[in-house]
Amino acid sequence: MATAFAEWNRATFGNIHQRKKNLNKRLEGVQRALDNKHHPSLIKLEKKLRRDLDNTLHQEEIFWYQQSREEWITSGDLNTKYYHTIVNIKKARRQKIQLKAEDGSCLSDSDMERIANDYYGNIFAKEGETELSAVPKGKFPIIEEIKEITGIAGIPHVTPQNMV
C-alpha cells in the first residue's frame, strides 16, 4: 500500500524540491535574457514560470506541514511533559498550605505564633528542680582531668592580631 502511494506521489507531483530548483534556474535564465533583450514571448514565459514556481512553493509548504504533522502524530508532542511540569509548578505555588488544630480547624498565623510561644514558654518557664536522673553518673570526664591529660589550661583568647 505504501509503495503504491509513493508511486502515485512521484507520478502526480514528482520531486517538489527538484522541481523548485529547476524552476528557479529557468526563471534566472529568462530574466538574464530579458536584461539583454525584451521580447514578448520571454515576458510570457517569465509569468508562466513565476506561476509554476508559486504553485510549487505552495506544494512544498503543504509537504513540510504534512511531514511535521505526521511526525507529531507518531511521536507525540515532545513538549507536553514540559508544559505539564510548568502547570504543576504554578499550581503548587498558588496552593496555600495551612496547619490544622487538633479539632480540625485551620490555624491562622497569629494562632501558630500563640501556640509556639505557649509551648516554648512552658518548657523554659518551669520552676523547680531539673530532673537529672536520666543522666548517667561517672560517665563524663571532669574538666580538671581533661586539663591534666591534654595540658590545655583553657581555650586560648583569639584576637584579630594573633590570628595571622
Coordinates of N, CA and C in Angstrom, one line a residue:
M1 N 0.8 -1.2 0.0 CA 0.0 0.0 0.0 C 0.9 1.3 0.0
A2 N 1.9 1.3 0.9 CA 2.8 2.4 0.9 C 3.5 2.7 -0.4
T3 N 3.9 1.6 -1.0 CA 4.7 1.8 -2.3 C 3.7 2.3 -3.4
A4 N 2.5 1.9 -3.3 CA 1.5 2.4 -4.3 C 1.3 3.9 -4.1
F5 N 1.2 4.3 -2.9 CA 1.1 5.8 -2.6 C 2.4 6.5 -3.1
A6 N 3.5 5.9 -2.8 CA 4.8 6.6 -3.2 C 4.9 6.7 -4.7
E7 N 4.5 5.7 -5.4 CA 4.5 5.7 -6.9 C 3.5 6.8 -7.4
W8 N 2.3 6.8 -6.9 CA 1.3 7.8 -7.3 C 1.8 9.2 -7.0
N9 N 2.5 9.4 -5.8 CA 3.0 10.7 -5.5 C 4.1 11.1 -6.5
R10 N 5.0 10.2 -6.8 CA 6.0 10.5 -7.8 C 5.4 10.8 -9.2
A11 N 4.4 10.1 -9.6 CA 3.8 10.3 -10.9 C 3.0 11.6 -10.9
T12 N 2.3 11.9 -9.9 CA 1.5 13.1 -9.8 C 2.3 14.4 -9.6
F13 N 3.1 14.4 -8.6 CA 3.8 15.6 -8.2 C 5.3 15.6 -8.6
G14 N 5.9 14.5 -8.7 CA 7.3 14.4 -8.9 C 8.1 14.8 -7.7
N15 N 9.3 15.2 -7.8 CA 10.1 15.6 -6.7 C 10.0 17.1 -6.6
I16 N 9.2 17.6 -5.6 CA 8.9 19.0 -5.4 C 10.2 19.8 -5.3
H17 N 11.2 19.3 -4.5 CA 12.4 20.1 -4.3 C 13.2 20.2 -5.6
Q18 N 13.3 19.2 -6.3 CA 14.0 19.2 -7.6 C 13.3 20.2 -8.6
R19 N 11.9 20.1 -8.6 CA 11.1 20.9 -9.5 C 11.4 22.4 -9.1
K20 N 11.4 22.7 -7.8 CA 11.6 24.1 -7.4 C 13.0 24.6 -7.8
K21 N 14.0 23.7 -7.7 CA 15.3 24.1 -8.1 C 15.4 24.4 -9.6
N22 N 14.8 23.5 -10.4 CA 14.7 23.7 -11.9 C 14.0 25.0 -12.3
L23 N 12.9 25.2 -11.6 CA 12.1 26.4 -12.0 C 12.9 27.7 -11.6
N24 N 13.6 27.7 -10.5 CA 14.4 28.8 -10.1 C 15.5 29.1 -11.2
K25 N 16.2 28.0 -11.6 CA 17.2 28.1 -12.6 C 16.7 28.7 -13.9
R26 N 15.5 28.1 -14.4 CA 14.9 28.6 -15.6 C 14.5 30.0 -15.5
L27 N 13.9 30.4 -14.4 CA 13.5 31.8 -14.2 C 14.7 32.7 -14.2
E28 N 15.8 32.4 -13.6 CA 17.0 33.2 -13.6 C 17.5 33.3 -15.1
G29 N 17.5 32.2 -15.8 CA 17.9 32.3 -17.3 C 17.0 33.2 -18.1
V30 N 15.7 33.2 -17.9 CA 14.8 34.0 -18.6 C 15.0 35.5 -18.2
Q31 N 15.2 35.7 -16.9 CA 15.5 37.1 -16.5 C 16.8 37.7 -17.1
R32 N 17.8 36.8 -17.1 CA 19.0 37.3 -17.8 C 18.8 37.6 -19.2
A33 N 18.0 36.8 -19.9 CA 17.7 37.0 -21.3 C 16.9 38.3 -21.5
L34 N 16.0 38.6 -20.6 CA 15.2 39.8 -20.6 C 16.1 41.0 -20.4
D35 N 17.1 40.9 -19.6 CA 18.0 42.0 -19.4 C 18.7 42.4 -20.7
N36 N 19.0 41.4 -21.5 CA 19.7 41.7 -22.8 C 18.7 42.1 -23.9
K37 N 17.5 41.5 -23.9 CA 16.6 41.8 -25.0 C 15.1 41.5 -24.5
H38 N 14.3 42.6 -24.7 CA 12.9 42.5 -24.3 C 12.1 41.8 -25.5
H39 N 11.5 40.7 -25.1 CA 10.8 40.0 -26.2 C 9.5 39.6 -25.5
P40 N 8.3 39.7 -26.2 CA 7.0 39.4 -25.6 C 6.9 37.9 -25.2
S41 N 7.5 37.0 -25.9 CA 7.5 35.6 -25.6 C 8.3 35.3 -24.3
L42 N 9.4 36.0 -24.1 CA 10.1 35.9 -22.8 C 9.3 36.4 -21.6
I43 N 8.6 37.5 -21.8 CA 7.8 38.0 -20.7 C 6.7 37.0 -20.3
K44 N 6.1 36.4 -21.4 CA 5.0 35.4 -21.2 C 5.6 34.2 -20.4
L45 N 6.8 33.8 -20.9 CA 7.4 32.6 -20.2 C 7.8 32.9 -18.8
E46 N 8.3 34.1 -18.5 CA 8.6 34.5 -17.1 C 7.4 34.4 -16.3
K47 N 6.2 35.0 -16.7 CA 5.0 34.9 -16.0 C 4.6 33.5 -15.7
K48 N 4.7 32.6 -16.7 CA 4.3 31.2 -16.5 C 5.2 30.5 -15.5
L49 N 6.5 30.8 -15.6 CA 7.5 30.2 -14.7 C 7.2 30.7 -13.2
R50 N 6.9 32.0 -13.1 CA 6.5 32.5 -11.8 C 5.3 31.8 -11.2
R51 N 4.3 31.6 -12.0 CA 3.1 30.9 -11.5 C 3.4 29.5 -11.1
D52 N 4.2 28.8 -12.0 CA 4.6 27.4 -11.7 C 5.4 27.4 -10.4
L53 N 6.3 28.4 -10.2 CA 7.1 28.4 -9.0 C 6.3 28.7 -7.8
D54 N 5.3 29.6 -7.9 CA 4.4 29.8 -6.8 C 3.6 28.6 -6.4
N55 N 3.1 27.9 -7.4 CA 2.4 26.6 -7.1 C 3.3 25.6 -6.5
T56 N 4.5 25.5 -7.0 CA 5.5 24.5 -6.4 C 5.8 24.9 -5.0
L57 N 6.0 26.2 -4.7 CA 6.3 26.6 -3.3 C 5.2 26.3 -2.4
H58 N 3.9 26.5 -2.9 CA 2.8 26.2 -2.1 C 2.7 24.7 -1.8
Q59 N 3.0 23.9 -2.8 CA 3.0 22.4 -2.6 C 4.1 22.0 -1.6
E60 N 5.3 22.7 -1.7 CA 6.4 22.4 -0.8 C 5.9 22.7 0.6
E61 N 5.3 23.9 0.8 CA 4.8 24.3 2.1 C 3.8 23.3 2.7
I62 N 2.9 22.8 1.9 CA 2.0 21.7 2.3 C 2.7 20.5 2.6
F63 N 3.7 20.1 1.8 CA 4.5 18.9 2.1 C 5.2 19.0 3.4
W64 N 5.8 20.1 3.7 CA 6.5 20.3 5.0 C 5.5 20.3 6.2
Y65 N 4.4 20.9 6.0 CA 3.3 20.9 7.0 C 2.9 19.4 7.3
Q66 N 2.6 18.7 6.2 CA 2.2 17.3 6.4 C 3.3 16.4 7.1
Q67 N 4.5 16.7 6.7 CA 5.6 16.0 7.3 C 5.7 16.2 8.8
S68 N 5.6 17.5 9.2 CA 5.6 17.8 10.6 C 4.4 17.3 11.3
R69 N 3.3 17.3 10.7 CA 2.1 16.8 11.4 C 2.2 15.3 11.5
E70 N 2.7 14.6 10.5 CA 2.9 13.2 10.6 C 3.8 12.8 11.8
E71 N 4.9 13.6 11.9 CA 5.9 13.3 12.9 C 5.3 13.6 14.3
W72 N 4.5 14.6 14.4 CA 3.9 15.0 15.6 C 2.9 13.9 16.1
I73 N 2.1 13.4 15.1 CA 1.2 12.3 15.4 C 1.9 11.0 15.9
T74 N 2.9 10.7 15.2 CA 3.6 9.4 15.5 C 4.4 9.5 16.8
S75 N 5.1 10.6 17.0 CA 6.0 10.7 18.2 C 5.4 11.4 19.3
G76 N 4.2 12.1 19.1 CA 3.6 12.8 20.1 C 4.3 14.2 20.3
D77 N 3.6 15.0 21.0 CA 4.1 16.4 21.3 C 5.2 16.2 22.4
L78 N 6.4 16.4 22.0 CA 7.5 16.2 23.0 C 7.5 17.3 24.0
N79 N 6.8 18.4 23.8 CA 6.8 19.5 24.8 C 5.7 19.3 25.9
T80 N 4.9 18.3 25.7 CA 3.8 18.1 26.6 C 4.3 17.9 28.0
K81 N 5.3 17.1 28.3 CA 5.8 16.9 29.6 C 6.3 18.2 30.2
Y82 N 7.0 19.1 29.4 CA 7.4 20.4 29.9 C 6.3 21.2 30.3
Y83 N 5.2 21.3 29.5 CA 4.1 22.2 29.8 C 3.3 21.6 31.0
H84 N 3.2 20.3 31.2 CA 2.6 19.8 32.4 C 3.4 20.1 33.6
T85 N 4.7 20.0 33.5 CA 5.5 20.4 34.6 C 5.4 21.8 35.0
I86 N 5.3 22.7 34.1 CA 5.2 24.2 34.3 C 3.8 24.4 35.0
V87 N 2.8 23.8 34.5 CA 1.4 23.9 35.1 C 1.4 23.4 36.6
N88 N 2.0 22.3 36.8 CA 2.1 21.7 38.2 C 2.9 22.6 39.1
I89 N 3.9 23.2 38.6 CA 4.7 24.1 39.5 C 3.9 25.4 39.8
K90 N 3.2 25.9 38.8 CA 2.4 27.1 39.1 C 1.3 26.8 40.1
K91 N 0.7 25.6 39.9 CA -0.4 25.2 40.8 C 0.1 25.0 42.2
A92 N 1.3 24.5 42.4 CA 1.9 24.3 43.7 C 2.2 25.7 44.4
R93 N 2.6 26.6 43.6 CA 2.9 28.0 44.1 C 1.6 28.7 44.6
R94 N 0.6 28.5 43.9 CA -0.7 29.1 44.2 C -1.4 28.4 45.4
Q95 N -1.0 27.2 45.7 CA -1.6 26.4 46.7 C -1.2 27.0 48.1
K96 N -2.2 27.2 48.9 CA -1.9 27.8 50.3 C -1.8 26.6 51.2
I97 N -0.7 26.5 52.0 CA -0.6 25.5 52.9 C -0.9 26.0 54.3
Q98 N -1.8 25.3 55.0 CA -2.2 25.7 56.4 C -2.1 24.5 57.3
L99 N -1.8 24.8 58.6 CA -1.8 23.8 59.6 C -3.1 23.7 60.2
K100 N -3.5 22.5 60.7 CA -4.8 22.4 61.3 C -4.6 22.1 62.8
A101 N -5.5 22.6 63.6 CA -5.5 22.3 65.0 C -6.1 20.9 65.3
E102 N -6.0 20.5 66.5 CA -6.5 19.2 66.9 C -7.9 19.0 66.6
D103 N -8.7 20.0 66.6 CA -10.1 19.9 66.4 C -10.5 20.0 64.9
G104 N -9.4 20.1 64.0 CA -9.6 20.1 62.6 C -9.7 21.5 61.9
S105 N -9.8 22.5 62.7 CA -9.9 23.9 62.2 C -8.5 24.4 61.7
C106 N -8.5 25.2 60.7 CA -7.3 25.8 60.2 C -6.8 26.9 61.1
L107 N -5.4 26.9 61.3 CA -4.8 27.8 62.2 C -4.3 29.0 61.4
S108 N -4.5 30.2 61.9 CA -4.0 31.4 61.3 C -2.6 31.6 61.8
D109 N -1.9 32.6 61.2 CA -0.5 32.9 61.6 C -0.5 33.3 63.1
S110 N -1.4 34.1 63.5 CA -1.4 34.5 64.9 C -1.7 33.3 65.9
D111 N -2.5 32.4 65.4 CA -2.7 31.2 66.3 C -1.5 30.4 66.4
M112 N -0.7 30.2 65.3 CA 0.5 29.4 65.3 C 1.5 30.1 66.2
E113 N 1.6 31.4 66.1 CA 2.5 32.2 66.9 C 2.2 32.0 68.4
R114 N 0.9 32.1 68.7 CA 0.5 31.9 70.1 C 0.8 30.5 70.6
I115 N 0.6 29.5 69.8 CA 0.9 28.1 70.2 C 2.4 27.9 70.4
A116 N 3.2 28.4 69.5 CA 4.7 28.3 69.7 C 5.1 29.0 70.9
N117 N 4.6 30.2 71.2 CA 5.0 30.9 72.4 C 4.6 30.2 73.7
D118 N 3.4 29.6 73.7 CA 2.9 28.9 74.8 C 3.8 27.6 75.1
Y119 N 4.1 26.9 74.0 CA 4.9 25.7 74.1 C 6.3 25.9 74.7
Y120 N 7.0 26.9 74.0 CA 8.4 27.1 74.5 C 8.4 27.9 75.8
G121 N 7.4 28.7 76.0 CA 7.3 29.4 77.3 C 7.1 28.4 78.4
N122 N 6.3 27.4 78.2 CA 6.1 26.3 79.3 C 7.4 25.5 79.5
I123 N 8.1 25.3 78.5 CA 9.4 24.5 78.7 C 10.4 25.3 79.5
F124 N 10.6 26.5 79.1 CA 11.6 27.3 79.8 C 11.2 28.0 81.1
A125 N 9.9 28.1 81.3 CA 9.4 28.8 82.5 C 9.1 27.9 83.7
K126 N 9.4 26.6 83.6 CA 9.1 25.7 84.7 C 10.0 26.0 85.8
E127 N 9.5 26.1 87.0 CA 10.3 26.4 88.2 C 10.5 25.0 88.9
G128 N 11.5 25.0 89.7 CA 11.8 23.8 90.5 C 13.1 23.2 90.0
E129 N 13.3 22.0 90.5 CA 14.5 21.2 90.2 C 14.4 20.6 88.8
T130 N 15.5 20.5 88.1 CA 15.6 19.9 86.8 C 15.8 18.4 87.1
E131 N 15.2 17.6 86.4 CA 15.3 16.1 86.6 C 16.6 15.6 85.9
L132 N 17.5 15.2 86.6 CA 18.8 14.7 86.1 C 19.0 13.2 86.3
S133 N 18.0 12.5 86.7 CA 18.1 11.1 87.0 C 18.5 10.3 85.7
A134 N 18.1 10.8 84.6 CA 18.4 10.1 83.3 C 19.8 10.3 82.9
V135 N 20.6 11.2 83.5 CA 22.0 11.4 83.1 C 22.8 10.4 83.8
P136 N 23.6 9.6 83.2 CA 24.5 8.6 83.9 C 25.6 9.3 84.6
K137 N 25.8 8.9 85.9 CA 26.9 9.5 86.7 C 28.2 8.8 86.5
G138 N 29.3 9.6 86.5 CA 30.6 9.0 86.3 C 31.0 8.6 84.9
K139 N 30.2 8.9 84.0 CA 30.5 8.6 82.6 C 31.2 9.7 81.8
F140 N 31.2 10.9 82.3 CA 31.8 12.0 81.6 C 33.0 12.5 82.4
P141 N 34.1 12.8 81.7 CA 35.3 13.2 82.4 C 35.1 14.6 83.0
I142 N 35.8 14.8 84.1 CA 35.7 16.1 84.8 C 36.7 17.0 84.1
I143 N 36.4 18.3 84.0 CA 37.2 19.3 83.3 C 38.6 19.3 83.8
E144 N 38.8 19.2 85.1 CA 40.2 19.2 85.6 C 41.0 18.0 85.1
E145 N 40.4 16.8 84.9 CA 41.1 15.7 84.3 C 41.4 15.9 82.9
I146 N 40.6 16.6 82.1 CA 40.9 16.9 80.7 C 42.1 17.9 80.7
K147 N 42.1 18.9 81.6 CA 43.3 19.8 81.6 C 44.6 19.1 81.8
E148 N 44.6 18.1 82.8 CA 45.8 17.4 83.1 C 46.2 16.5 81.9
I149 N 45.3 15.8 81.3 CA 45.6 14.9 80.2 C 46.1 15.7 78.9
T150 N 45.5 16.7 78.6 CA 45.8 17.5 77.3 C 46.9 18.6 77.6
G151 N 47.0 19.0 78.8 CA 47.9 20.1 79.0 C 47.3 21.5 78.6
I152 N 46.1 21.5 78.3 CA 45.4 22.8 77.9 C 44.8 23.3 79.2
A153 N 45.2 24.6 79.5 CA 44.7 25.2 80.7 C 43.3 25.8 80.4
G154 N 43.0 26.1 79.2 CA 41.7 26.7 78.8 C 41.7 27.0 77.3
I155 N 40.7 27.6 76.9 CA 40.6 28.0 75.5 C 41.4 29.3 75.3
P156 N 42.3 29.3 74.3 CA 43.1 30.5 74.1 C 42.2 31.6 73.6
H157 N 42.6 32.8 74.0 CA 41.9 34.0 73.6 C 42.4 34.4 72.2
V158 N 41.5 34.6 71.3 CA 41.8 34.9 69.9 C 41.4 36.3 69.6
T159 N 42.4 37.0 69.0 CA 42.1 38.4 68.6 C 42.5 38.5 67.1
P160 N 42.1 39.5 66.4 CA 42.4 39.6 65.0 C 44.0 39.8 64.8
Q161 N 44.7 40.3 65.8 CA 46.1 40.5 65.7 C 46.9 39.2 65.7
N162 N 46.4 38.3 66.7 CA 47.2 37.0 66.8 C 46.6 35.9 65.9
M163 N 45.7 36.2 65.0 CA 45.2 35.2 64.1 C 46.1 35.0 62.9
V164 N 46.9 36.0 62.6 CA 47.8 35.9 61.4 C 49.0 35.3 61.8

